[in-house]
CSV table of C-alpha atoms in Angstrom, one decimal:
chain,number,residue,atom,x,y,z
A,1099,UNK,CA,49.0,-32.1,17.8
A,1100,UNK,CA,49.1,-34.1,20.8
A,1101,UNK,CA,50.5,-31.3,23.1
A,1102,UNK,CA,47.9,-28.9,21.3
A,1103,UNK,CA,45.3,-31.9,22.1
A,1104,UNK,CA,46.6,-32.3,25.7
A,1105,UNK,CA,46.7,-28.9,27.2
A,1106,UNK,CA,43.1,-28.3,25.8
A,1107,UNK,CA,41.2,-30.9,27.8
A,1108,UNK,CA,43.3,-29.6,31.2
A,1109,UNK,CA,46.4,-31.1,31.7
A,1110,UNK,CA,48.5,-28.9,34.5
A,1111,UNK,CA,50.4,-26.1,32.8
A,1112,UNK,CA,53.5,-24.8,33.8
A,1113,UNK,CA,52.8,-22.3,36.5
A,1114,UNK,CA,54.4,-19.6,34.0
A,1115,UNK,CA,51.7,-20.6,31.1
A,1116,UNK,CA,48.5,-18.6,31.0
A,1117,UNK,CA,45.6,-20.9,31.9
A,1118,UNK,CA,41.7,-20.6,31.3
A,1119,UNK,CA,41.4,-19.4,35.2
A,1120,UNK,CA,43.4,-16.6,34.9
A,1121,UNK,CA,41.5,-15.0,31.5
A,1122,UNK,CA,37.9,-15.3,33.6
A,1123,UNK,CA,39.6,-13.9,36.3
A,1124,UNK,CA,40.7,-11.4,34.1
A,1125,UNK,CA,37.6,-11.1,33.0
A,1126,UNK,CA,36.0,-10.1,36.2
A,1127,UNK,CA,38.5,-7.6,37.1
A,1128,UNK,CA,37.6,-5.5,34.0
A,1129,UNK,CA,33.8,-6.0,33.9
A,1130,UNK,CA,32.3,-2.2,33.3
A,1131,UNK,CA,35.3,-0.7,32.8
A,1132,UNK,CA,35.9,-2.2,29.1
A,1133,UNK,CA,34.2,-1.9,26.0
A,1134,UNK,CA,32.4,-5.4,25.6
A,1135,UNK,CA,32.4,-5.4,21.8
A,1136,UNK,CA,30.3,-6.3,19.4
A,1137,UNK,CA,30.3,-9.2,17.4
A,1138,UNK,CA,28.0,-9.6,14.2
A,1139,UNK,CA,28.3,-11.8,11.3
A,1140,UNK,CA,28.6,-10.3,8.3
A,1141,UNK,CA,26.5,-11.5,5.6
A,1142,UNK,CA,28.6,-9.4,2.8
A,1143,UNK,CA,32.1,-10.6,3.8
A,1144,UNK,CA,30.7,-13.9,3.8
A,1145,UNK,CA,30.0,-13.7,0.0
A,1146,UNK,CA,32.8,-12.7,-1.1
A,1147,UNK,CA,35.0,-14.7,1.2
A,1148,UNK,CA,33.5,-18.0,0.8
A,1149,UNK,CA,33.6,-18.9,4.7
A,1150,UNK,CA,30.9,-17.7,7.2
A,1151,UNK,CA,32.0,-14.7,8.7
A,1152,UNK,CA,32.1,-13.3,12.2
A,1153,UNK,CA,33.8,-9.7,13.2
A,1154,UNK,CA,34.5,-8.4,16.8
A,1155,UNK,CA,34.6,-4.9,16.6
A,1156,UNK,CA,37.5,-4.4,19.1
A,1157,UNK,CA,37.6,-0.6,17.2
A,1158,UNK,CA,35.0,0.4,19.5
A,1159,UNK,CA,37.0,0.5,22.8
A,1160,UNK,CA,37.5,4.3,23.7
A,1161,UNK,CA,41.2,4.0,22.6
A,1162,UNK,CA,40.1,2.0,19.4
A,1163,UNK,CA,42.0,-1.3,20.5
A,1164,UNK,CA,41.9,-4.1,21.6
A,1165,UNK,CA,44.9,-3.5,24.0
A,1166,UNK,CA,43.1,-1.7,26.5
A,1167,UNK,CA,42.2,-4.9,28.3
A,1168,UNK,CA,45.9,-6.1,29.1
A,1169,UNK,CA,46.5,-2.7,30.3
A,1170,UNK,CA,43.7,-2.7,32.4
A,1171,UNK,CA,44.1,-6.2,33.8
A,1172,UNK,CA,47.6,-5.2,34.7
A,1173,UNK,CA,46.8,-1.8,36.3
A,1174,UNK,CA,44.1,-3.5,38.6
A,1175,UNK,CA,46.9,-5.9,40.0
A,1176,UNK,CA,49.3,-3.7,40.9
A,1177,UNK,CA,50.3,-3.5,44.5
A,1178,UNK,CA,49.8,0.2,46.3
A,1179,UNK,CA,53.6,1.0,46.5
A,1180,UNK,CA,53.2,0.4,42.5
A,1181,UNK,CA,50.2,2.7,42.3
A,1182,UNK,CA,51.9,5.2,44.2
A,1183,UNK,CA,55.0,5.1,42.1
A,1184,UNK,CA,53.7,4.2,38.6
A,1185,UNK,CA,54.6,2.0,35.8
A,1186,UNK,CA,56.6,2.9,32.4
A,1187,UNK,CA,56.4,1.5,29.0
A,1188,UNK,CA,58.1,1.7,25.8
A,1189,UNK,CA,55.7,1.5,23.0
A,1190,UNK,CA,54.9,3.7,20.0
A,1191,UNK,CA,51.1,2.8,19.4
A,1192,UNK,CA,48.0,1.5,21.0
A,1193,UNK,CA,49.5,0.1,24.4
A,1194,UNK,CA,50.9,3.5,25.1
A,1195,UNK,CA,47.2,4.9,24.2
A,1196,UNK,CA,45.5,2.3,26.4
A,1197,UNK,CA,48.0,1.9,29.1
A,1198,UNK,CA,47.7,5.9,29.4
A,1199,UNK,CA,43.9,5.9,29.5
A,1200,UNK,CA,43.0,3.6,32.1
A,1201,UNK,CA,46.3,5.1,34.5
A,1202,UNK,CA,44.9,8.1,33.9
A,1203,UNK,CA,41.1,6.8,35.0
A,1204,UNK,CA,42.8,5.2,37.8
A,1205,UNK,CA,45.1,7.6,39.0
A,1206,UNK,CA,48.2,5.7,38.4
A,1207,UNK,CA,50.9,8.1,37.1
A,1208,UNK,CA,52.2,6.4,33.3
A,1209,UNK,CA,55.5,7.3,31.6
A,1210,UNK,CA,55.9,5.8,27.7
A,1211,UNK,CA,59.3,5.7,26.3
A,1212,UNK,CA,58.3,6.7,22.1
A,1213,UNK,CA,61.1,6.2,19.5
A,1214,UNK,CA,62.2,9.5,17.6
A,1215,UNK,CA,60.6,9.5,14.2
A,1216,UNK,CA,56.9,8.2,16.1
A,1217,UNK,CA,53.8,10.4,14.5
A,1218,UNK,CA,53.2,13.7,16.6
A,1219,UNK,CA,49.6,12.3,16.6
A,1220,UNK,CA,50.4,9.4,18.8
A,1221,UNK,CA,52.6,11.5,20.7
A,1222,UNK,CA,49.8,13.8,21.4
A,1223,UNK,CA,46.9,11.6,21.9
A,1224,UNK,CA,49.2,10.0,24.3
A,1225,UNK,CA,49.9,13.2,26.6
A,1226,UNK,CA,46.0,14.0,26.1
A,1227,UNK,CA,45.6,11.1,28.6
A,1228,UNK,CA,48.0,12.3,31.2
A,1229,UNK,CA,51.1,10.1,30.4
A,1230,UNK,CA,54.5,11.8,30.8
A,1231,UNK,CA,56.4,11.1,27.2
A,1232,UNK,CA,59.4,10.6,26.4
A,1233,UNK,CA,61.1,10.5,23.3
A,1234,UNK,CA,64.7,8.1,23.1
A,1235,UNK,CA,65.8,6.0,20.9
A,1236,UNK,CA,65.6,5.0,16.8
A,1237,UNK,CA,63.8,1.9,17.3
A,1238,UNK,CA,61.5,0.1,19.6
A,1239,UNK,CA,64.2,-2.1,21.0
A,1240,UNK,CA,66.6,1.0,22.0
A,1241,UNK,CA,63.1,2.6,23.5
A,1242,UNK,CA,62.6,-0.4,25.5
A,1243,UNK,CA,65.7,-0.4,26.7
A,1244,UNK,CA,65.4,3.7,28.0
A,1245,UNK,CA,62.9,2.2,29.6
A,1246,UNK,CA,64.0,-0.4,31.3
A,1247,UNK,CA,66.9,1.4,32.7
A,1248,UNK,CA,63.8,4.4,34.1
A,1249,UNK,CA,62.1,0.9,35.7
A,1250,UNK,CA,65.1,0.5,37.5
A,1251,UNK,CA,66.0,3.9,38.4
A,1252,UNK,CA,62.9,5.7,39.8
A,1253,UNK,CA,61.7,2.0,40.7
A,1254,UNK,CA,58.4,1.7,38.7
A,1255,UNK,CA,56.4,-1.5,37.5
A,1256,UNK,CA,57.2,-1.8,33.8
A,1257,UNK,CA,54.2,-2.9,31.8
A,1258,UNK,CA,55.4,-5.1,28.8
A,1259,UNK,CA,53.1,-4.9,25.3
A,1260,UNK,CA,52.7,-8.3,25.2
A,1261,UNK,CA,54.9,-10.3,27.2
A,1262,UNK,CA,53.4,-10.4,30.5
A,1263,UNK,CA,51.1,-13.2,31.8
A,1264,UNK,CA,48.6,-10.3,33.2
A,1265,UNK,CA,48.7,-8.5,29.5
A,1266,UNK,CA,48.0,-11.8,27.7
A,1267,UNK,CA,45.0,-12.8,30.0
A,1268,UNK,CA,43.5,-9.5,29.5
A,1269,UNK,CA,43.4,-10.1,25.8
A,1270,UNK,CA,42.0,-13.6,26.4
A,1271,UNK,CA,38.6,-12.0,27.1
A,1272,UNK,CA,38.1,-11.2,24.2
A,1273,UNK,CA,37.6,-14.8,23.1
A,1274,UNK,CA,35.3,-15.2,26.0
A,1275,UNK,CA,33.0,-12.4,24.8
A,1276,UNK,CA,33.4,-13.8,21.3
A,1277,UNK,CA,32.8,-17.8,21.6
A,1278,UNK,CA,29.3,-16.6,23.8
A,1279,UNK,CA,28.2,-14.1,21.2
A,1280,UNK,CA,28.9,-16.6,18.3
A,1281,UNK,CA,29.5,-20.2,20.0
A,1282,UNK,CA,29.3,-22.3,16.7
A,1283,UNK,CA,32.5,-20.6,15.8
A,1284,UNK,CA,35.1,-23.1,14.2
A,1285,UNK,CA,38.3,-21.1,13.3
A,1286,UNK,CA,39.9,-18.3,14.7
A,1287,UNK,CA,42.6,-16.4,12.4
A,1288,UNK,CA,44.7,-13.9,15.1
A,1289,UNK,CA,46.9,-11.5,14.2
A,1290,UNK,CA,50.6,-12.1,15.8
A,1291,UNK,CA,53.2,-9.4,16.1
A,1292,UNK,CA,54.3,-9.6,19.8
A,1293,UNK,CA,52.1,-12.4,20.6
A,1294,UNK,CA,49.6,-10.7,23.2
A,1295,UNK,CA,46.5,-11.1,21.8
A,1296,UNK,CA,46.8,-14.8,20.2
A,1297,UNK,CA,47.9,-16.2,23.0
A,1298,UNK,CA,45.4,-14.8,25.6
A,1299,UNK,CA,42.2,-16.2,22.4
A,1300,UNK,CA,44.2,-19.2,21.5
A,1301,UNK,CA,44.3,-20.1,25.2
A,1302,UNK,CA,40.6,-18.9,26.0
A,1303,UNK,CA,39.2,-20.6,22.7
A,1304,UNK,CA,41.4,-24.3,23.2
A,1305,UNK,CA,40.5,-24.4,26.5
A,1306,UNK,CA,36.9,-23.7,26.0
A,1307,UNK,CA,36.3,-25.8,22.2
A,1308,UNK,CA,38.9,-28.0,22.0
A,1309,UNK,CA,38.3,-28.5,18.6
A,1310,UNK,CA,39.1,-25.0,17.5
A,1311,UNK,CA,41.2,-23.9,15.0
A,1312,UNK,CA,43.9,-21.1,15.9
A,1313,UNK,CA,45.7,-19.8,12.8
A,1314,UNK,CA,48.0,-17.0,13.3
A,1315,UNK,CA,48.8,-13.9,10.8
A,1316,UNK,CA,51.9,-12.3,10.1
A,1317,UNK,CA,52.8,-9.7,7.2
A,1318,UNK,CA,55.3,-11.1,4.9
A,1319,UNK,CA,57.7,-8.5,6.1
A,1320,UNK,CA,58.0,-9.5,9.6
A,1321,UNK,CA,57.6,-13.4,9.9
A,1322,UNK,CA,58.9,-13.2,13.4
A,1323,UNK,CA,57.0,-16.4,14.9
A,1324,UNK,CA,57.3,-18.5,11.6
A,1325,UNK,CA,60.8,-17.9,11.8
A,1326,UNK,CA,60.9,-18.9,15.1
A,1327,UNK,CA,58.8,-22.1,14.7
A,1328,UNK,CA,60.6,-23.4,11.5
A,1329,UNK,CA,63.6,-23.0,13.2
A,1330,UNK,CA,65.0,-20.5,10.2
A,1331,UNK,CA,66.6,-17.0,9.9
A,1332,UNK,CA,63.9,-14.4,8.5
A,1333,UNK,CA,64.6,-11.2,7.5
A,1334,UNK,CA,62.1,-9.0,9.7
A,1335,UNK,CA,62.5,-5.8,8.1
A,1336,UNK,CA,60.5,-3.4,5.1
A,1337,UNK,CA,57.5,-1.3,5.0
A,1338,UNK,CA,54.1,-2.5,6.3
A,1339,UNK,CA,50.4,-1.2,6.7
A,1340,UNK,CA,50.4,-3.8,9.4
A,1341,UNK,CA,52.6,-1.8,11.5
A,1342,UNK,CA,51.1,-2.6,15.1
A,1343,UNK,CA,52.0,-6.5,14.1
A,1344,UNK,CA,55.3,-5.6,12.4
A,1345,UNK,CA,57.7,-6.9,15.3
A,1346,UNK,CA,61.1,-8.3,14.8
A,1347,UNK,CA,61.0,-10.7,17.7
A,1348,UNK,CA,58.3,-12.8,18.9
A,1349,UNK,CA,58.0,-12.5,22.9
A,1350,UNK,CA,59.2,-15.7,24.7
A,1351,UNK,CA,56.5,-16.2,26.9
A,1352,UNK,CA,54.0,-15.7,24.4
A,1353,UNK,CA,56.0,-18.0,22.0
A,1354,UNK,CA,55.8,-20.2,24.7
A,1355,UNK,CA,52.4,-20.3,25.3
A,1356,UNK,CA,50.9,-19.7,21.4
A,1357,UNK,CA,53.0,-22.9,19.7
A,1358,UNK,CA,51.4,-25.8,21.1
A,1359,UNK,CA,47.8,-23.9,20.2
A,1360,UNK,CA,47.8,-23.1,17.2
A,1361,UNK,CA,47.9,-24.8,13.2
A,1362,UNK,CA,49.8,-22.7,11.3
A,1363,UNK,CA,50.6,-18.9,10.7
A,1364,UNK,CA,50.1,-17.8,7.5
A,1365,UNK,CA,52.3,-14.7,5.9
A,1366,UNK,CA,50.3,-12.3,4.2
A,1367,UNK,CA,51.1,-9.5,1.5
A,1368,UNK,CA,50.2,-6.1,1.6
A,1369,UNK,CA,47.8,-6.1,-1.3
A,1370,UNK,CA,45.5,-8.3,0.7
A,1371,UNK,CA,46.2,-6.1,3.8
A,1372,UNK,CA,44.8,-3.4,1.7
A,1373,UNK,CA,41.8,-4.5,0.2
A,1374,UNK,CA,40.9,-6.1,3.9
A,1375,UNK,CA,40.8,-1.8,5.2
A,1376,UNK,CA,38.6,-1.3,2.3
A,1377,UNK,CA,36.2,-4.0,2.7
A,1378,UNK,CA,35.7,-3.3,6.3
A,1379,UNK,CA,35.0,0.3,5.5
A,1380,UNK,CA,32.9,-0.1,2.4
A,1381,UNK,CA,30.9,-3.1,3.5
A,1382,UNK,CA,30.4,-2.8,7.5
A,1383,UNK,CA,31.2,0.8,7.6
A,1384,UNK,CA,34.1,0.8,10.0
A,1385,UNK,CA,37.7,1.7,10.2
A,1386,UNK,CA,40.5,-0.6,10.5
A,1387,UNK,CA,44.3,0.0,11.1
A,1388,UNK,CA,46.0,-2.7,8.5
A,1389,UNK,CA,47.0,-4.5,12.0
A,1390,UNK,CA,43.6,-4.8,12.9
A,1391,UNK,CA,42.3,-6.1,9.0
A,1392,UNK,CA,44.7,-8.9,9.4
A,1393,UNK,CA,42.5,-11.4,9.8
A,1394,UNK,CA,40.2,-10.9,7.0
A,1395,UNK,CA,43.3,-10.1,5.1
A,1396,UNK,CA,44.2,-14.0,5.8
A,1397,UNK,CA,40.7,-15.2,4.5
A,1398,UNK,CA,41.4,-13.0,1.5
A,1399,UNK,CA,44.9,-14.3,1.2
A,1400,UNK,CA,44.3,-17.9,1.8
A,1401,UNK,CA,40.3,-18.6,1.4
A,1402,UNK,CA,40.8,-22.2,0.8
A,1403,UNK,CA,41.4,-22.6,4.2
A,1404,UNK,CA,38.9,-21.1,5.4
A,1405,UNK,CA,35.7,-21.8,2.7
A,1406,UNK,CA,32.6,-23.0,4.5
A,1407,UNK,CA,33.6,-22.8,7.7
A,1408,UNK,CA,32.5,-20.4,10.5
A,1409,UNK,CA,35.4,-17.8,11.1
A,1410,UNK,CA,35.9,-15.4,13.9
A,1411,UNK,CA,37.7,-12.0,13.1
A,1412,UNK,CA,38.5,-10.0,15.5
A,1413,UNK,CA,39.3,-5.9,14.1
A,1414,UNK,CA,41.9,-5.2,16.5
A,1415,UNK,CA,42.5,-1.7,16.0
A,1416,UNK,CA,41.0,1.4,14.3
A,1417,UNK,CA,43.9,3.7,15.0
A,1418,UNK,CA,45.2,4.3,11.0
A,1419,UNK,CA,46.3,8.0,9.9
A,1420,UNK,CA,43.5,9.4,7.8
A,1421,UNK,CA,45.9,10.4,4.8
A,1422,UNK,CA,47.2,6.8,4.3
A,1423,UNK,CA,43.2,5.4,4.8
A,1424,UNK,CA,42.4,7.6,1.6
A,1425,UNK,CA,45.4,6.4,-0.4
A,1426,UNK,CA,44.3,2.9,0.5
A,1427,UNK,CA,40.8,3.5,-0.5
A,1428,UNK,CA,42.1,5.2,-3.9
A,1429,UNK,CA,44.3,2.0,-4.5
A,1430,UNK,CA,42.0,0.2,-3.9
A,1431,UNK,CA,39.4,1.4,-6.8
A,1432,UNK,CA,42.4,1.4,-9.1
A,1433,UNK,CA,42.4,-2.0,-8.5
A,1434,UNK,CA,38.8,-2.6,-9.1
A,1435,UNK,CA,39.4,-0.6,-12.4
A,1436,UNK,CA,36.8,2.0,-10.9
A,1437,UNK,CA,39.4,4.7,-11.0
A,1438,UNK,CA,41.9,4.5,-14.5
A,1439,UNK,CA,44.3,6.8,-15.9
A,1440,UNK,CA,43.9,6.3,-19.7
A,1441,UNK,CA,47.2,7.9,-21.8
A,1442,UNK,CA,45.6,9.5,-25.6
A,1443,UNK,CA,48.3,10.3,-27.8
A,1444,UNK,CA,47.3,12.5,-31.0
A,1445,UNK,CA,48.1,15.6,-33.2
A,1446,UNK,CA,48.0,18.8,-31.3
A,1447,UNK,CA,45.3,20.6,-32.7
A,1448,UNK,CA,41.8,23.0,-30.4
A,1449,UNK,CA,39.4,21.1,-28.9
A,1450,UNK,CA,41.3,18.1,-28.7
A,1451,UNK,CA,41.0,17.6,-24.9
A,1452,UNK,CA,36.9,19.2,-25.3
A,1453,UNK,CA,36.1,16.1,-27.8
A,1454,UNK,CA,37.7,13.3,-25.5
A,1455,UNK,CA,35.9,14.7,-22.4
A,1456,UNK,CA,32.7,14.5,-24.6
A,1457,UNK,CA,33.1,10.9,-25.3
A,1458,UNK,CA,33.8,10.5,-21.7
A,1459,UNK,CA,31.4,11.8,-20.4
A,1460,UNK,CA,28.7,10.9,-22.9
A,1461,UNK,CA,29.3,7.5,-21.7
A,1462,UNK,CA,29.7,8.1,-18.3
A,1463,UNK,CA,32.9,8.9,-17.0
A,1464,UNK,CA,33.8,11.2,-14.3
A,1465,UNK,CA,37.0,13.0,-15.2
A,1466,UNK,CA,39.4,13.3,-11.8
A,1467,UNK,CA,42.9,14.8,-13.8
A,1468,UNK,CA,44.0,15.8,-16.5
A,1469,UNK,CA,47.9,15.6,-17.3
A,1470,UNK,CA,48.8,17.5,-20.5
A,1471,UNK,CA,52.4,16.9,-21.8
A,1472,UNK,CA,53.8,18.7,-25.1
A,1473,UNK,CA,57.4,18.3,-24.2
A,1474,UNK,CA,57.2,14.6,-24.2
A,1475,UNK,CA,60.3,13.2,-26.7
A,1476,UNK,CA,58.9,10.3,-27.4
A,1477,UNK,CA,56.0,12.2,-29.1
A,1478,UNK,CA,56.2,14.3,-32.5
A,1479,UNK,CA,56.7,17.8,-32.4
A,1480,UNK,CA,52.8,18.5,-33.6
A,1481,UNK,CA,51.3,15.9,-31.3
A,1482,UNK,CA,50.4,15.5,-27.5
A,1483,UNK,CA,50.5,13.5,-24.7
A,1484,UNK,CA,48.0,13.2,-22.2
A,1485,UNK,CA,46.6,11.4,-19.6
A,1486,UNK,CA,43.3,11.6,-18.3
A,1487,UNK,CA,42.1,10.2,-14.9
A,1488,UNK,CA,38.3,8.6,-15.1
A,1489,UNK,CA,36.3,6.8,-12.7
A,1490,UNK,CA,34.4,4.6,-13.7
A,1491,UNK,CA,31.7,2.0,-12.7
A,1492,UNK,CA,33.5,-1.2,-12.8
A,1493,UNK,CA,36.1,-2.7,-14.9
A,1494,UNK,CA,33.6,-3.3,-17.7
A,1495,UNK,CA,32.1,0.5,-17.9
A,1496,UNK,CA,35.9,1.2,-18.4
A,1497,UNK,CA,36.3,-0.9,-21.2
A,1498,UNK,CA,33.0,0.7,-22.5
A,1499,UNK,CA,34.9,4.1,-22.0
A,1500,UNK,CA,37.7,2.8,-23.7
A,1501,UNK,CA,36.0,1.3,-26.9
A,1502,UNK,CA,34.5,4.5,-27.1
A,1503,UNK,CA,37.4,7.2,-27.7
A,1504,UNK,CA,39.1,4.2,-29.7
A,1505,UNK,CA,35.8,4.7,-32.2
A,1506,UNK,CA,36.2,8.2,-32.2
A,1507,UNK,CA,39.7,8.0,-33.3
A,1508,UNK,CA,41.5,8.5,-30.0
A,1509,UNK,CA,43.0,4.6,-28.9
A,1510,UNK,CA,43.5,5.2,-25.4
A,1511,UNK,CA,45.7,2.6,-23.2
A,1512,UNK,CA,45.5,2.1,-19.6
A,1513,UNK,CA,48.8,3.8,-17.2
C-alpha cells in the first residue's frame, strides 16, 4: 500500500516506469485520429449488478479495440529510417488488426507473424489493411520468436502487444477519456492478459484520483499475473472465451509497472464470462469479445466487491466469431431456463407427439426440436423416447409447461 500510495501523489519513477506525462502526451499525439469513445452509465447493469455502472465502449474504434491506441502512439514515434523500413509483430488478434490499420493510414509498411491454426478471418481482415502476413509457428511464443529473428534480419522496429512503454501509454488514454466523462468514478476493474491496457489506466487513474481502486481480471485458465504476484506456479493452459487475455506470461515491464497499482486480481470462470457477452448484447445492444466482457464478468463473479460503488468498465474489444456469439447467447437462455429440452417417455402409439405439442403450445411454448428415439434400450419395445426442445418465458412459464404435460399424463423431466 505504501508504494501504491507513494507513486500516486508523484514520487520520481524509474525512468523505465510509465508516468502520467507520458499518457497526456500520448494523448496529444493521437487526438483525431482515434475513436474517443463513449462512456454511459448504464442504468440496467446497475440493477442487476448492485454497483453503479459505467461502460466505455472501446468496441467502437474502427478495428473494434481498444488496441488501436498503443499502436498508434507507437507508429507516431518512430524515427524516418523506421518509417521507411517498417515494423513487424507477432500477434494473432486485435494488435495485428490495429497495428495494420493505422501503418496502413500512415504509410508505414507492417509485417504480423500469425501462428498456424489462427482463424482465416483474422488472417484476412489483417491483409485487408495492407499488412504482409505471415504464418510460423504453433504458438504465440514460437511466432514471436519468427519475428524477432525478421526484426533483426531485414532491420525493422518490432512493435510489442503490450510490453512497450509507448504501447502502454497509448492505452492509458483511455482512463483519461474515461475519469473526465465519469469523474466520480471509484473502481476500475481491467482486464490483464499481457498487461497493456491495465497498466497504461492503472497508471492514468492513480495518478489522477489517488484514491482509486484498480482490480485486475484474469480467466481462471490463465492466472498469469496472480501467479506471478503470489509467488506460485500456475498452470496457464485450457480453453477460454477470454482468448485476447488468455496469456501464459505476464510482460515484465507491465508487471513492473501494474503491481504497486493495483488491489487484487480476481480469477474469473467462464460461466460469468458468458453471461457478461449476453448482458452487454441484450441490455446495451452491443457486442463484446469474452476479453472485452471481463470486467463486467468480475462484477458478476465477485459483486460483493463491487456493490454500491461507482465502477468503470471498459468493453475492450468486439472482435468475437459470430457462430460462437450465438452459441453463447443460446447458453445463455438455457441457463435462464428460457430455452429447455424436456425428455417424455410413453407407449408408442399416433398422435402421441400431436397431443404433447398441443399442451405445449396451448400454454405457450415454442417448440425448437424435436428428437424421436425408438431404438433407445433403456425404453420397452412398445414405448418411445423423445425429447422436445421449448422456449419458454422464464424459468416459471417452464414449470407451467411442465405441470401441464405431467396432468395430461406425459411427466416430462428436464435434459
Amino acid at each position: 500500500m505504501t508504494a501504491r500510495r507513494s507513486y500516486a501523489v508523484g514520487l520520481s519513477p524509474s525512468p523505465t516506469m510509465l508516468t502520467l506525462d507520458d499518457i497526456k502526451a500520448a494523448a496529444r499525439r493521437v487526438e483525431g485520429q482515434i475513436e474517443r469513445t463513449p462512456c454511459r452509465r448504464s442504468r440496467t447493469l446497475s440493477q442487476i449488478t448492485g454497483a453503479e455502472v459505467w461502460v466505455k465502449f472501446e468496441n467502437l474504434q474502427f478495428t473494434a479495440s481498444y488496441k488501436e491506441r498503443g499502436a498508434l502512439n507507437k507508429l507516431l514515434q518512430l524515427t524516418a529510417e523506421e518509417t521507411r523500413r517498417g515494423v513487424i509483430a507477432a500477434s494473432a488478434g486485435n494488435h495485428a488488426q490495429g497495428l495494420a490499420y493505422h501503418g496502413q493510414r500512415l504509410g508505414v509498411p507492417v509485417t504480423i507473424v500469425m501462428p498456424r491454426g489462427t482463424p482465416f478471418v483474422k488472417i484476412q481482415q489483417t491483409r485487408d489493411f495492407g499488412a504482409t502476413v505471415l504464418i510460423d509457428g504453433d504458438n504465440y511464443d514460437a511466432a514471436n520468436e519468427h519475428a524477432l529473428r525478421l526484426r533483426d534480419e531485414q532491420g525493422l522496429a518490432f512493435v510489442h502487444p503490450f510490453d512497450d512503454l509507448a504501447v502502454m501509454a497509448g492505452q492509458g488514454v483511455v482512463a483519461l477519456e474515461m475519469l473526465e466523462d465519469a469523474p466520480d468514478i471509484e473502481v476500475l476493474p481491467v482486464p490483464v492478459g499481457g498487461g497493456g491496457l491495465i497498466s497504461g489506466v492503472a497508471t492514468a487513474a492513480k495518478a489522477l484520483k489517488p484514491d482509486i481502486r484498480v482490480f485486475g481480471v484474469e480467466p481462471a485458465s490463465h492466472p498469469s499475473f496472480t501467479a506471478r504476484m503470489r509467488g506460485v506456479n500456475a498452470p496457464c493452459d485450457g480453453q477460454t472465451i477470454a482468448e485476447g487475455i488468455a496469456v501464459r506470461e505476464v510482460g515484465k515491464l507491465t508487471y513492473q509497472q501494474v503491481r504497486p497499482l493495483i488491489e487484487d486480481v480476481l480469477l474469473v470462470e467462464e460461466p460469468f464470462f458468458e453471461r457478461a457477452i449476453a448482458l452487454y448484447c441484450n441490455v446495451e445492444k452491443t457486442i463484446a469479445e469474452g476479453a472485452g466482457a471481463a470486467s463486467l464478468a468480475a462484477l458478476l463473479a465477485f459483486p460483493e466487491r463491487f456493490r454500491g460503488r461507482k465502477c468503470g468498465l471498459i468493453i475492450t474489444g468486439g472482435n468475437i466469431d459470430p457462430r460462437l456469439l450465438a452459441s453463447v447467447l443460446e447458453r445463455e437462455l438455457v441457463r435462464a431456463q428460457r430455452l429447455v429440452s424436456l425428455r417424455i417417455v410413453s407407449s408408442d402409439r399416433p398422435g402421441l407427439l400431436a397431443t404433447v405439442s398441443r399442451v405445449i403450445g396451448e400454454h405457450g411454448g415454442n417448440i425448437i426440436e424435436v428428437a424421436h428415439n425408438r431404438l433407445t434400450l433403456d425404453v420397452p419395445a412398445k414405448g418411445a423416447e423423445f425429447d422436445v426442445m421449448v422456449e419458454t418465458r422464464d424459468a416459471q412459464h417452464t414449470q407451467e409447461i411442465m405441470d401441464a404435460l405431467r396432468a395430461s399424463g406425459y411427466p416430462p423431466r428436464a435434459v
